[in-house]
mmCIF file of C-alpha atoms in Angstrom:
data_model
loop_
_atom_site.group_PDB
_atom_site.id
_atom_site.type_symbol
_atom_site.label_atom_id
_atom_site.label_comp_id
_atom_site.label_asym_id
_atom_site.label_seq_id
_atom_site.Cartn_x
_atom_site.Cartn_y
_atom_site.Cartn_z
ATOM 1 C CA UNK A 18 0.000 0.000 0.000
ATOM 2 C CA UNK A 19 1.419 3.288 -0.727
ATOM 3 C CA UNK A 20 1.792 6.001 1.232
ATOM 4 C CA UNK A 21 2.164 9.346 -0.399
ATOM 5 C CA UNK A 22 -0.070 12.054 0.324
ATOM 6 C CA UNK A 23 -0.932 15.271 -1.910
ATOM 7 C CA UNK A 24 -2.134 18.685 -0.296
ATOM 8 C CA UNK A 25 -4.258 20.189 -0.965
ATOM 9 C CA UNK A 26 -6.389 17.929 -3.204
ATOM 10 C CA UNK A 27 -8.309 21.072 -5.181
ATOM 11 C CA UNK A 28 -7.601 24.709 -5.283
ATOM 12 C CA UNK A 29 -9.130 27.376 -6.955
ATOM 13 C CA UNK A 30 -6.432 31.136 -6.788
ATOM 14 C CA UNK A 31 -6.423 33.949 -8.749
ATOM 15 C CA UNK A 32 -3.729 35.030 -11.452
ATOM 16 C CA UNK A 33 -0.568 36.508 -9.824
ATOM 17 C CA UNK A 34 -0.567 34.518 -6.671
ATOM 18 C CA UNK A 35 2.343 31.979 -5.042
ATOM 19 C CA UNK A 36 1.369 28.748 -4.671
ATOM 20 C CA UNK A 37 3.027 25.539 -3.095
ATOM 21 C CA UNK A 38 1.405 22.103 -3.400
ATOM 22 C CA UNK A 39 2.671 19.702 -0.999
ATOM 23 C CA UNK A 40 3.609 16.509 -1.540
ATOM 24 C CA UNK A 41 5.245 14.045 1.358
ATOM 25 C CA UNK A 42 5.700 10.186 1.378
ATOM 26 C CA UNK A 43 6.478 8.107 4.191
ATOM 27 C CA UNK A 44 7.846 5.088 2.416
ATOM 28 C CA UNK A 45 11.784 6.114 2.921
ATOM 29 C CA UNK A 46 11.640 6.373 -1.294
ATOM 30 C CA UNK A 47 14.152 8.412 -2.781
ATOM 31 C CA UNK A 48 13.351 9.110 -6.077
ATOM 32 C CA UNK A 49 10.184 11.620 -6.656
ATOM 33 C CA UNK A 50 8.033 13.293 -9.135
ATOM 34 C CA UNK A 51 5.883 15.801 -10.119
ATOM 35 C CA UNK A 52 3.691 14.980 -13.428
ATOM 36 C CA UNK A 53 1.127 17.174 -14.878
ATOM 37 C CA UNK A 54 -1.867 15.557 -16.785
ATOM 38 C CA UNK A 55 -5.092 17.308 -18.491
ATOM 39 C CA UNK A 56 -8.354 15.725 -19.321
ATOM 40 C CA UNK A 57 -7.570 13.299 -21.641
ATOM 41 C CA UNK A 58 -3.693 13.218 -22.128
ATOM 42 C CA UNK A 59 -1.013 12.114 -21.105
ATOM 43 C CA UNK A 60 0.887 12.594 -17.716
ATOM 44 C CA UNK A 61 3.980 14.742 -18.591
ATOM 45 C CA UNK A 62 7.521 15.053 -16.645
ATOM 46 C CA UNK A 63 7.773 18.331 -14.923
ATOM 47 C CA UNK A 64 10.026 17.552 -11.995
ATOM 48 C CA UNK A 65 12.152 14.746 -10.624
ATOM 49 C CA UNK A 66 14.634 13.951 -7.404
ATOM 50 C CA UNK A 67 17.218 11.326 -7.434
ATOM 51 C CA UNK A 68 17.169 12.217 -3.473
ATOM 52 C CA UNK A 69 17.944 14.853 -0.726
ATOM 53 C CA UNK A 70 19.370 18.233 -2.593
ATOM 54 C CA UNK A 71 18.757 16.634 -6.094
ATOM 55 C CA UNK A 72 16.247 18.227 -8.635
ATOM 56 C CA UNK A 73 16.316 17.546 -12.104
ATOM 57 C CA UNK A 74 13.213 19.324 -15.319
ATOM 58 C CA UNK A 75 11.579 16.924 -16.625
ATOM 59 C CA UNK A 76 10.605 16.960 -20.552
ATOM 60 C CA UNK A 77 7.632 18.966 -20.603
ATOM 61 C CA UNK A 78 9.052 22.940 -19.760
ATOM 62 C CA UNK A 79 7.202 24.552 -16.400
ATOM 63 C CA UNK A 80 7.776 27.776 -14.530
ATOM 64 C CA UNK A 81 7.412 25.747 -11.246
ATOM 65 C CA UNK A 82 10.273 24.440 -9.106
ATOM 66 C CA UNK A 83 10.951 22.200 -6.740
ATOM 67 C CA UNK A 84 12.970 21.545 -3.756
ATOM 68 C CA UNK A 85 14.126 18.522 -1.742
ATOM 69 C CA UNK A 86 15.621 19.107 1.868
ATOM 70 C CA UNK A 87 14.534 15.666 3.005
ATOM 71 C CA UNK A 88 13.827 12.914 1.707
ATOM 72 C CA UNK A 89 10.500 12.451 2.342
ATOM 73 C CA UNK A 90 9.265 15.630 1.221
ATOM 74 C CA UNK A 91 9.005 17.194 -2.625
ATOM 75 C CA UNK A 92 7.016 20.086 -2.591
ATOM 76 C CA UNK A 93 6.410 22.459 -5.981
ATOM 77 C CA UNK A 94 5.837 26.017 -5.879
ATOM 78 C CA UNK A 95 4.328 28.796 -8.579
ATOM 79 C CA UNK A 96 5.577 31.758 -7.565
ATOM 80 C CA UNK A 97 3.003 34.055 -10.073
ATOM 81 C CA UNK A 98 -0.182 31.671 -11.206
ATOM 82 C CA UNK A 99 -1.431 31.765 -14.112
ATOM 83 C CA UNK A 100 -4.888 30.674 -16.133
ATOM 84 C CA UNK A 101 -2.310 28.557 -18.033
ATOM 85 C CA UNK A 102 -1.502 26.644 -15.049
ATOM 86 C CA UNK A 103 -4.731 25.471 -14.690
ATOM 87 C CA UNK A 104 -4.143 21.336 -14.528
ATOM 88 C CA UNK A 105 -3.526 17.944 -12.639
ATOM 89 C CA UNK A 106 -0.686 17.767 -10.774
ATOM 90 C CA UNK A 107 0.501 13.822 -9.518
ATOM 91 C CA UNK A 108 3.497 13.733 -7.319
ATOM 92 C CA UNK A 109 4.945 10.141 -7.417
ATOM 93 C CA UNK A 110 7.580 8.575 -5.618
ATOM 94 C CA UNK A 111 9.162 5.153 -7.043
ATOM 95 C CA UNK A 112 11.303 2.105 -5.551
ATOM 96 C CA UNK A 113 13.571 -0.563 -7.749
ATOM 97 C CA UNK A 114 11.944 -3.689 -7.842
ATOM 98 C CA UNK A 115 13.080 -6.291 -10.014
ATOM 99 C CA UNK A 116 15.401 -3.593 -11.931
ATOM 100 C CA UNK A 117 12.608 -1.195 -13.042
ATOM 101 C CA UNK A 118 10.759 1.876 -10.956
ATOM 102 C CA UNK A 119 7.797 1.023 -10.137
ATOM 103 C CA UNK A 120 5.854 4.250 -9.577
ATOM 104 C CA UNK A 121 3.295 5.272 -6.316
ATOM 105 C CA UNK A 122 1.258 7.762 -6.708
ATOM 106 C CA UNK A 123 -0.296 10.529 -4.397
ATOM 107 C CA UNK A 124 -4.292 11.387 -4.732
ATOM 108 C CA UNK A 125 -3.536 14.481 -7.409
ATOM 109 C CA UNK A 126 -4.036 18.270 -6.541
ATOM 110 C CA UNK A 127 -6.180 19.666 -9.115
ATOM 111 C CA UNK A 128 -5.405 23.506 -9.589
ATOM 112 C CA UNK A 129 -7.466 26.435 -11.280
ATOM 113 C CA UNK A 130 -6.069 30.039 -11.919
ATOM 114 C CA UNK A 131 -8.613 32.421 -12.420
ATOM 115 C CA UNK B 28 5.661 10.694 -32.912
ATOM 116 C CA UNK B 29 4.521 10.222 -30.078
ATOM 117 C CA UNK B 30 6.692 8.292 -27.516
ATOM 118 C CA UNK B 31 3.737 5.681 -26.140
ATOM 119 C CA UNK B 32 0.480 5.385 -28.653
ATOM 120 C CA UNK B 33 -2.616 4.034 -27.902
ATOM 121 C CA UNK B 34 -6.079 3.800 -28.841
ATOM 122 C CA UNK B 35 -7.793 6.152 -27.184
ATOM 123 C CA UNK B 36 -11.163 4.549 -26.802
ATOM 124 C CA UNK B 37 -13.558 3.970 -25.268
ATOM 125 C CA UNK B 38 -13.248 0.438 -25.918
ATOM 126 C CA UNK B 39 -16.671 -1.337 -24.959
ATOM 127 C CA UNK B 40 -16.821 -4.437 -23.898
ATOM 128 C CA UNK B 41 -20.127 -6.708 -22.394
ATOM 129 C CA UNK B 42 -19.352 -8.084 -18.502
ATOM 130 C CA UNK B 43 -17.872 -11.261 -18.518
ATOM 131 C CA UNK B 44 -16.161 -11.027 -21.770
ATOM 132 C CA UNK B 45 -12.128 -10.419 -22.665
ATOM 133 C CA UNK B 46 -10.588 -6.934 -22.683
ATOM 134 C CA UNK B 47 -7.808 -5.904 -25.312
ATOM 135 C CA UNK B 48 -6.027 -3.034 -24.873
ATOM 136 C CA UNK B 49 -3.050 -2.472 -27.130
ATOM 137 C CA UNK B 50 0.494 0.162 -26.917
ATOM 138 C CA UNK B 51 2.917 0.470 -29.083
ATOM 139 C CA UNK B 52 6.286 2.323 -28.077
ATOM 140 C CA UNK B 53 9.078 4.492 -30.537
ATOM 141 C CA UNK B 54 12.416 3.633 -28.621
ATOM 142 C CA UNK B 55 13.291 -0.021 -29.501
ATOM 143 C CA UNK B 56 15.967 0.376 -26.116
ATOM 144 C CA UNK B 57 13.101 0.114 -24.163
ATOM 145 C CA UNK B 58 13.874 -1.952 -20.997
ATOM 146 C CA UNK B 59 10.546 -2.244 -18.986
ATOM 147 C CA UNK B 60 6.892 -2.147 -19.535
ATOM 148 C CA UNK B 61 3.950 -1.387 -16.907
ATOM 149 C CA UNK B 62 0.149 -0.975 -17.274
ATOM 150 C CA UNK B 63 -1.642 1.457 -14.729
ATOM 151 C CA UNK B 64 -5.189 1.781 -14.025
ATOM 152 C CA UNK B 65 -6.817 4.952 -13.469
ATOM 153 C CA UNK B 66 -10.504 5.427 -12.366
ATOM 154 C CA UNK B 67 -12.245 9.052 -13.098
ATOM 155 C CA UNK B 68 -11.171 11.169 -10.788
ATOM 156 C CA UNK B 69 -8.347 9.645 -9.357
ATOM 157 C CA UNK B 70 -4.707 8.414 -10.061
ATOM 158 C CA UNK B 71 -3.298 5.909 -11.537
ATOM 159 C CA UNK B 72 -2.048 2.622 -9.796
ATOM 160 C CA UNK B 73 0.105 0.132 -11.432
ATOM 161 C CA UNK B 74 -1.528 -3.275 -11.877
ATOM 162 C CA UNK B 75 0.906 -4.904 -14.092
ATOM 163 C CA UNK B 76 4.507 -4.924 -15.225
ATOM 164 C CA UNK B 77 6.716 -6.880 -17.831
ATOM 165 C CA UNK B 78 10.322 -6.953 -18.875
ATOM 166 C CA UNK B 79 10.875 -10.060 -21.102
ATOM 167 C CA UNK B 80 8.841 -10.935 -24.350
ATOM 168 C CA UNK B 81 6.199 -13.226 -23.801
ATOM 169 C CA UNK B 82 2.947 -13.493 -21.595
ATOM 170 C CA UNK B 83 2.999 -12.187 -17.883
ATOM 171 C CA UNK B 84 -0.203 -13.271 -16.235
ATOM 172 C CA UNK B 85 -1.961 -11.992 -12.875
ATOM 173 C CA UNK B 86 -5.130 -13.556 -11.845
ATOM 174 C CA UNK B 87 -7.632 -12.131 -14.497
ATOM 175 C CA UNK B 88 -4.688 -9.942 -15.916
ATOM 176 C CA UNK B 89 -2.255 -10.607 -18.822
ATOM 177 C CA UNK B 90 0.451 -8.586 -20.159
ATOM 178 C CA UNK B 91 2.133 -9.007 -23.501
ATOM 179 C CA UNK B 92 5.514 -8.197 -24.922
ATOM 180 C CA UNK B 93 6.356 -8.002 -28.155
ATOM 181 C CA UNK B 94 9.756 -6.218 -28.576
ATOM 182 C CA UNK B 95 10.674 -6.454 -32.289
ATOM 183 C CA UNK B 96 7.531 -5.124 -33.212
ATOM 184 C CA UNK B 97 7.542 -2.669 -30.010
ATOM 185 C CA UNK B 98 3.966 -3.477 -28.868
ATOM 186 C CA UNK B 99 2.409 -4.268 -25.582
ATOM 187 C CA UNK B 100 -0.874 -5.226 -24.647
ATOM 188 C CA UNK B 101 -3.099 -6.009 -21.700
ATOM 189 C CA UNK B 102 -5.942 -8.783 -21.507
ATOM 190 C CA UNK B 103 -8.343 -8.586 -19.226
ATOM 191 C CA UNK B 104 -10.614 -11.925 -18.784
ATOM 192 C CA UNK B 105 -13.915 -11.901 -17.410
ATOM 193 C CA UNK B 106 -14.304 -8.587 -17.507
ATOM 194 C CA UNK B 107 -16.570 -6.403 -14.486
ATOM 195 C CA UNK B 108 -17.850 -3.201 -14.331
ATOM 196 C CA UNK B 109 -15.560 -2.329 -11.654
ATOM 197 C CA UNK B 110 -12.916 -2.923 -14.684
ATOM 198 C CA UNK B 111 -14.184 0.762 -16.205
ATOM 199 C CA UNK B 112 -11.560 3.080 -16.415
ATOM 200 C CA UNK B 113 -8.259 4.271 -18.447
ATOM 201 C CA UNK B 114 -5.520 2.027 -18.800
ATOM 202 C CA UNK B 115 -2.223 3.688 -19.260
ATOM 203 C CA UNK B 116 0.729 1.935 -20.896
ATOM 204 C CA UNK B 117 3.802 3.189 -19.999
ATOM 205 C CA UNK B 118 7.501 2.732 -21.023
ATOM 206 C CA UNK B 119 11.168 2.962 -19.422
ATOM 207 C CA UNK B 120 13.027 3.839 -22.237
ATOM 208 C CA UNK B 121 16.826 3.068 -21.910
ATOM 209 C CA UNK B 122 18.012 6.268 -22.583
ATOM 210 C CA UNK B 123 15.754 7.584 -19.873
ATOM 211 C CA UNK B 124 17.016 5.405 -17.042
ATOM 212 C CA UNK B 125 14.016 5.680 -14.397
ATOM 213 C CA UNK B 126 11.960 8.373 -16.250
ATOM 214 C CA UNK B 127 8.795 6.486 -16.846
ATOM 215 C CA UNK B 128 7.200 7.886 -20.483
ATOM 216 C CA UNK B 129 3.472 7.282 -20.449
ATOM 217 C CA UNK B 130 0.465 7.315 -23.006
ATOM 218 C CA UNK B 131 -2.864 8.888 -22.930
ATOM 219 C CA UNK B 132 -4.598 6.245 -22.051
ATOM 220 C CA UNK B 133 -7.615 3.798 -23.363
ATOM 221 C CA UNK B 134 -11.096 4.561 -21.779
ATOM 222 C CA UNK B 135 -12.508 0.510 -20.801
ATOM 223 C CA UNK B 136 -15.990 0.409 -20.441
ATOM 224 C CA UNK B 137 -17.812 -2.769 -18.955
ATOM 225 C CA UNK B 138 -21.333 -2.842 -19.366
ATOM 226 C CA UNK B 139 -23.466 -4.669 -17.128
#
């Protein structure tokens, strides 16, 4: 059973604003993610952490970062929102079983910018 | 191209009867191969994975490899309504080392 939680699970802001979605996992993983997925489509690659102090972009551009002071938490930030924003966002966290990550995902954080 | 194509659906299907859901991938360095299930509304979670060509089965699940003609698929037998949802194939390409490429997805729906 996995254990990684998303807050908060909607939110509704207006254009301009800073926003942080949290993301924390209690499964001692250290690889995590951030993917973004619209109605539809396909989850894209925005962020990723091999571990503590370790952020990598993913494949699909965003103006969001990331940080990673420990291990267990991977929280993204907007620092201006913006109606183009407006999405799904799935943090993940993954362990090596049998040579391949197998991915665990948190409940999503669905975000509108008004 | 994209990286991961599938049919988008939605695939219908009567209960009881055998669910095909096909993927086909561009990288031929692709290492591993997972299916994840993803009800309206909610995330996915992975019900299946596969490394080697063949047939990988799991209770009313079956995966299938293909490699030289860079195709996966997923059977479902005796299908239920509790079955409806999108089924996400998704690749590890080599060059990508963990990065997990997915597609969009096939709507299953299971009538009653």
């Amino acid at each position: 059973e996995a254990d990684i939680y998303q807050t908060p699970r909607y939110l509704v802001i207006g254009t301009g604003k800073k926003i942080t979605l949290e993301c924390s996992q209690t499964m001692g993983h250290d690889k995590m993610y951030w993917y973004q997925q619209d109605p539809g489509m396909e989850l894209h690659l925005i962020h990723y952490s091999y571990g503590v102090n370790s952020t990598e972009k993913g494949d699909l551009s965003s103006e969001s970062t990331v940080s990673r002071i420990r291990t267990e938490h991977f929280p993204l930030t907007l620092e201006s929102a913006r109606p183009s924003h407006t999405s799904q966002y799935l943090c993940a966290s993954s362990v090596d079983r049998e040579g391949s990550e197998k991915l665990f995902f948190g409940s999503g954080t669905q975000l509108s910018v008004l | 191209q994209k990286e991961v194509e599938q049919n988008s659906g939605p695939l219908s299907v009567p209960e009881g009867a055998i669910a095909s859901l096909n993927c086909t991938y561009s990288d031929r360095g692709s290492q591993s191969f997972f299916w994840y299930r993803q009800y309206s509304g909610k995330s996915p979670e992975l019900i299946m994975s596969i490394y080697s060509n063949g047939d990988k089965e799991d209770g009313r699940f079956t995966a299938q490899l293909n490699k030289a003609s860079q195709y996966v698929s997923l059977l479902i037998r005796d299908s239920q309504p509790s079955d409806s949802a999108t089924y996400l194939c998704a690749v590890n390409p080599w060059t990508g080392g963990f990065k997990t490429i997915f597609g969009a997805g096939t709507r299953l729906f299971v009538k009653a």
